[in-house]
GROMACS .gro file of C-alpha atoms in nm:
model
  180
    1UNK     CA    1   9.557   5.559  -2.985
    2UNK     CA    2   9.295   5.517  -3.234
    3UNK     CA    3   8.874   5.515  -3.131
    4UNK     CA    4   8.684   5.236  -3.207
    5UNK     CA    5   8.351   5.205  -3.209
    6UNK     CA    6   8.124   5.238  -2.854
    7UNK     CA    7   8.439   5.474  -2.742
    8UNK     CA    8   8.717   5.236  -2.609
    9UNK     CA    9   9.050   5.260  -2.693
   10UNK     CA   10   9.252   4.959  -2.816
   11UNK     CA   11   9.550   5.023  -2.594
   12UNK     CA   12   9.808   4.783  -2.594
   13UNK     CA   13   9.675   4.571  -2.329
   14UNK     CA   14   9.360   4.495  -2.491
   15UNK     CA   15   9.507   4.439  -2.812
   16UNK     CA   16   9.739   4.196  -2.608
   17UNK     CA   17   9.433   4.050  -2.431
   18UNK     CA   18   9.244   3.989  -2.761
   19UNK     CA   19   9.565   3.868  -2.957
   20UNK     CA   20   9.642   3.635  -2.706
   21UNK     CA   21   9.283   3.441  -2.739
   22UNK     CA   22   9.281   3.409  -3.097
   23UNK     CA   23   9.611   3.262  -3.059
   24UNK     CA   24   9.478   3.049  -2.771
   25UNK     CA   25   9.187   2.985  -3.047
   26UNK     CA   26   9.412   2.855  -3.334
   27UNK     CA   27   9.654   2.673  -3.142
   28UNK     CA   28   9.485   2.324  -3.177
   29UNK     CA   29   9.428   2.450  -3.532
   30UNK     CA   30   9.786   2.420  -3.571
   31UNK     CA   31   9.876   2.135  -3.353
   32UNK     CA   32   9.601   1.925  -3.585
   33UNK     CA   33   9.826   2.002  -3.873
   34UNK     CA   34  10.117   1.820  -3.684
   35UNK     CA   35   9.977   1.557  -3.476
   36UNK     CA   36   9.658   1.318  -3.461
   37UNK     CA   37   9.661   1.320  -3.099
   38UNK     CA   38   9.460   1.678  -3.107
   39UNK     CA   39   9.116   1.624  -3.345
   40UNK     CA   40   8.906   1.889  -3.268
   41UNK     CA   41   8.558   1.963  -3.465
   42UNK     CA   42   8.394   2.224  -3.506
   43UNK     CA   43   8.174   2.200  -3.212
   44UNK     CA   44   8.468   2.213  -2.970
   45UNK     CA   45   8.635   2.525  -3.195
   46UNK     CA   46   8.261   2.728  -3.142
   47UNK     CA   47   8.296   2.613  -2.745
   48UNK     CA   48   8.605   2.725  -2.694
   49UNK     CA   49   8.561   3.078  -2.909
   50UNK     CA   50   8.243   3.150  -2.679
   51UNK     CA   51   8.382   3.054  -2.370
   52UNK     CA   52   8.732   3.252  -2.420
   53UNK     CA   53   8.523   3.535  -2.586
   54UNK     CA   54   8.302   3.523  -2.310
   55UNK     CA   55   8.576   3.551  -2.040
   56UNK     CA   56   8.709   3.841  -2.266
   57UNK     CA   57   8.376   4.033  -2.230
   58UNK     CA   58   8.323   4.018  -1.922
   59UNK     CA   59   8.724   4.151  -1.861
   60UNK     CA   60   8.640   4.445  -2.085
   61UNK     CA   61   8.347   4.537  -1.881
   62UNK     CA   62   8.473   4.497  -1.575
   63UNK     CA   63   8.783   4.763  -1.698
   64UNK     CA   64   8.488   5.006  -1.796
   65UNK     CA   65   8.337   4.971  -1.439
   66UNK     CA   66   8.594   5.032  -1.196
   67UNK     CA   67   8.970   5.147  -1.197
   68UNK     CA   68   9.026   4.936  -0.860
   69UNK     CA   69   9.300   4.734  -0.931
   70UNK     CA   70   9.268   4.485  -0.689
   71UNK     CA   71   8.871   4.443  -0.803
   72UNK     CA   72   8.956   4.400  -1.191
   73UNK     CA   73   9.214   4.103  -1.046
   74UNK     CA   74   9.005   3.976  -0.832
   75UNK     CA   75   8.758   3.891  -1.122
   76UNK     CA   76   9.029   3.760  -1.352
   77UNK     CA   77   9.094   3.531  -1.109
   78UNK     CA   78   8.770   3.414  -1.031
   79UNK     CA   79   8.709   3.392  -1.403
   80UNK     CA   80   9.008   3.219  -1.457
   81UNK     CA   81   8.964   2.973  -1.199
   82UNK     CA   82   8.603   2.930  -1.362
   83UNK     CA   83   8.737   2.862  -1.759
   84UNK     CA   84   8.999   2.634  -1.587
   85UNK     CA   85   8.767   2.448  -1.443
   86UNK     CA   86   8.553   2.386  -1.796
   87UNK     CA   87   8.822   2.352  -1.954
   88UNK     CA   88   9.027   2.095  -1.729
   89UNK     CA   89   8.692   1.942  -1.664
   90UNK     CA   90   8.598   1.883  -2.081
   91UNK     CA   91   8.953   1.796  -2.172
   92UNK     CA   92   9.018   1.541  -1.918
   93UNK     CA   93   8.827   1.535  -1.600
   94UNK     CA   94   8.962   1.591  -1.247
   95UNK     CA   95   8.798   1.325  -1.100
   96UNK     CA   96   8.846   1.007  -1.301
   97UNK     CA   97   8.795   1.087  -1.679
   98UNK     CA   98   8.576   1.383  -1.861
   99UNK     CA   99   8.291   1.128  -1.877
  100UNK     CA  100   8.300   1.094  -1.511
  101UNK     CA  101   7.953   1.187  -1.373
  102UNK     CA  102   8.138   1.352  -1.070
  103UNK     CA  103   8.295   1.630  -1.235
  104UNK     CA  104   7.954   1.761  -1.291
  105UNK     CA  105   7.942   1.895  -0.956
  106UNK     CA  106   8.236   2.142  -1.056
  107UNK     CA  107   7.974   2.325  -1.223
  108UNK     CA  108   7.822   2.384  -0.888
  109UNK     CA  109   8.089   2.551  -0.787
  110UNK     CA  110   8.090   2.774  -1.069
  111UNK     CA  111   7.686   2.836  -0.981
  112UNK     CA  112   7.792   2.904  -0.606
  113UNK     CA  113   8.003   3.244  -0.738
  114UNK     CA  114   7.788   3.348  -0.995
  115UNK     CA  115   7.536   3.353  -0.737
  116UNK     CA  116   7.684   3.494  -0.480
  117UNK     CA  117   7.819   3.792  -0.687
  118UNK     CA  118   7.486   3.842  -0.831
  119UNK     CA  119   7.330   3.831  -0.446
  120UNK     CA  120   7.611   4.076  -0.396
  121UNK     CA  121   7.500   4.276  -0.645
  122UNK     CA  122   7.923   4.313  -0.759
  123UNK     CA  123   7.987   4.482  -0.431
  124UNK     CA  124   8.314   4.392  -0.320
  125UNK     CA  125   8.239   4.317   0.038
  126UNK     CA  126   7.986   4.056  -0.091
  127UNK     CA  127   8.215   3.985  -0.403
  128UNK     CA  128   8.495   3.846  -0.125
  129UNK     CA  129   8.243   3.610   0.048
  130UNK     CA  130   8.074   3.500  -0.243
  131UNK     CA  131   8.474   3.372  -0.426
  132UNK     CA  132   8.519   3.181  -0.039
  133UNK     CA  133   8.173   3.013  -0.061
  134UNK     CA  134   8.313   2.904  -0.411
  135UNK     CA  135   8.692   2.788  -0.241
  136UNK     CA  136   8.475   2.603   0.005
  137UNK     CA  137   8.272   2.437  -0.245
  138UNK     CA  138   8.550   2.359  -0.411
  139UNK     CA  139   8.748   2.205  -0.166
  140UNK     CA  140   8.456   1.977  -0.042
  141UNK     CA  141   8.356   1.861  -0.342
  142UNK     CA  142   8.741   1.748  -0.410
  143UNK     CA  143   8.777   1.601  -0.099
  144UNK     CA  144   8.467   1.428  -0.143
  145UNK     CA  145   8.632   1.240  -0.470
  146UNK     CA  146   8.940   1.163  -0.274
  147UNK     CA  147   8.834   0.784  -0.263
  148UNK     CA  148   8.767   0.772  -0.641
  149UNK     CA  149   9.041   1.005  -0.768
  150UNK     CA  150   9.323   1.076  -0.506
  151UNK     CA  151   9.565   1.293  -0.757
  152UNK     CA  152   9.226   1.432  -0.929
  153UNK     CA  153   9.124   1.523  -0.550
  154UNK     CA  154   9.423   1.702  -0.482
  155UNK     CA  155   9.438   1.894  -0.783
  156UNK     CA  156   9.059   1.985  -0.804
  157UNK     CA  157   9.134   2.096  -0.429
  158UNK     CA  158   9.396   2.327  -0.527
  159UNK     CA  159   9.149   2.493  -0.776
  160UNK     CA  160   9.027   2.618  -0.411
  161UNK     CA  161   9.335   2.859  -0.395
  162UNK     CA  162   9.262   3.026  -0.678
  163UNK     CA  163   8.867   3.119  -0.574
  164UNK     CA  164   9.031   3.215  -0.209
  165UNK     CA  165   9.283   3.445  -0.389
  166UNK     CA  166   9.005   3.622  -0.567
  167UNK     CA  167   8.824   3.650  -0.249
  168UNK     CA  168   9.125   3.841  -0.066
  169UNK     CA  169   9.141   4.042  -0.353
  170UNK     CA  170   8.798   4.171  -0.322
  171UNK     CA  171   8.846   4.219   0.020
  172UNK     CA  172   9.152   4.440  -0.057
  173UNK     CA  173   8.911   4.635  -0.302
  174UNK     CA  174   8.667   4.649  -0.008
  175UNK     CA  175   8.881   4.810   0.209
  176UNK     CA  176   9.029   5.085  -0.084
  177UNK     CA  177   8.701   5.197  -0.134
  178UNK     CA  178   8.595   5.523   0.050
  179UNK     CA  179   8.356   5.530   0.303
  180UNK     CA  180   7.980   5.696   0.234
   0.00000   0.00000   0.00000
């Protein structure tokens, strides 16, 4: 395996990891090349490269914190379920349409786990309670556009089980580690 710079290794996974974003970063590239329907400018190209080199990041770190298994998926979940929700959100809107004053509140949901972890301090214990509060707020808030959106409702709901999945795997990672 050859060193890089700061000491990580590009092992095959990362190398996947990292391939697979720039591909997820040209593919409207190519797709404007074949279609009108996808018109992206260069504002949405410099959105998308921060937020899926952003995600990225914060995956590499978390692989240079901890070797727990169930605590490195437990964050890809949660961040998944958290680019998901900006991306679902400034593609098309779950409630109604993207310009749909509503949707906002998604971001609150976002705030409600980045909190919590940080009021957690990363610890998984906290980590699991901190991913429910976020399935909670998810939930209510999609239940809450039920009237206005009833498909949008039921799909922003389900965005619930993915924050509640990251929560029982921080709860497994909770119980792995060794007591003091």
């Amino acid at each position: 395996m050859a060193e890089r710079g700061g000491g990580g290794r590009w092992s095959g996974w990362r190398i996947g990891g990292w391939g697979f974003a720039a591909l997820l970063l040209l593919a409207p590239l190519v797709a404007m090349q074949f279609t009108r329907e996808v018109n992206w400018t260069g504002f949405d190209f410099l959105f998308a490269a921060v937020l899926i080199g952003g995600v990225g990041l914060l995956l590499e770190l978390v692989a240079r914190m901890t070797s727990n298994f169930a605590y490195r998926a437990g964050v890809g979940i949660a961040l998944a379920a958290a680019f998901l929700l900006i991306w679902v959100n400034g593609a098309v809107g779950l409630i109604g349409s993207e310009h749909d004053p509503y949707n906002f509140l998604f971001l609150g949901v976002i705030g409600v786990a980045v909190l919590g972890a940080v009021i957690a301090s990363f610890q998984s214990a906290g980590m699991a309670l901190a991913m429910l509060a976020a399935a909670v707020a998810q939930a209510c808030i999609g239940l809450g556009g039920l009237s206005a959106d009833p498909r949008g409702a039921v799909f922003s709901t389900a965005f619930g089980g993915l924050w509640l999945l990251s929560a029982v795997l921080f709860r497994k990672a909770a119980r792995e580690q060794p007591a003091r």
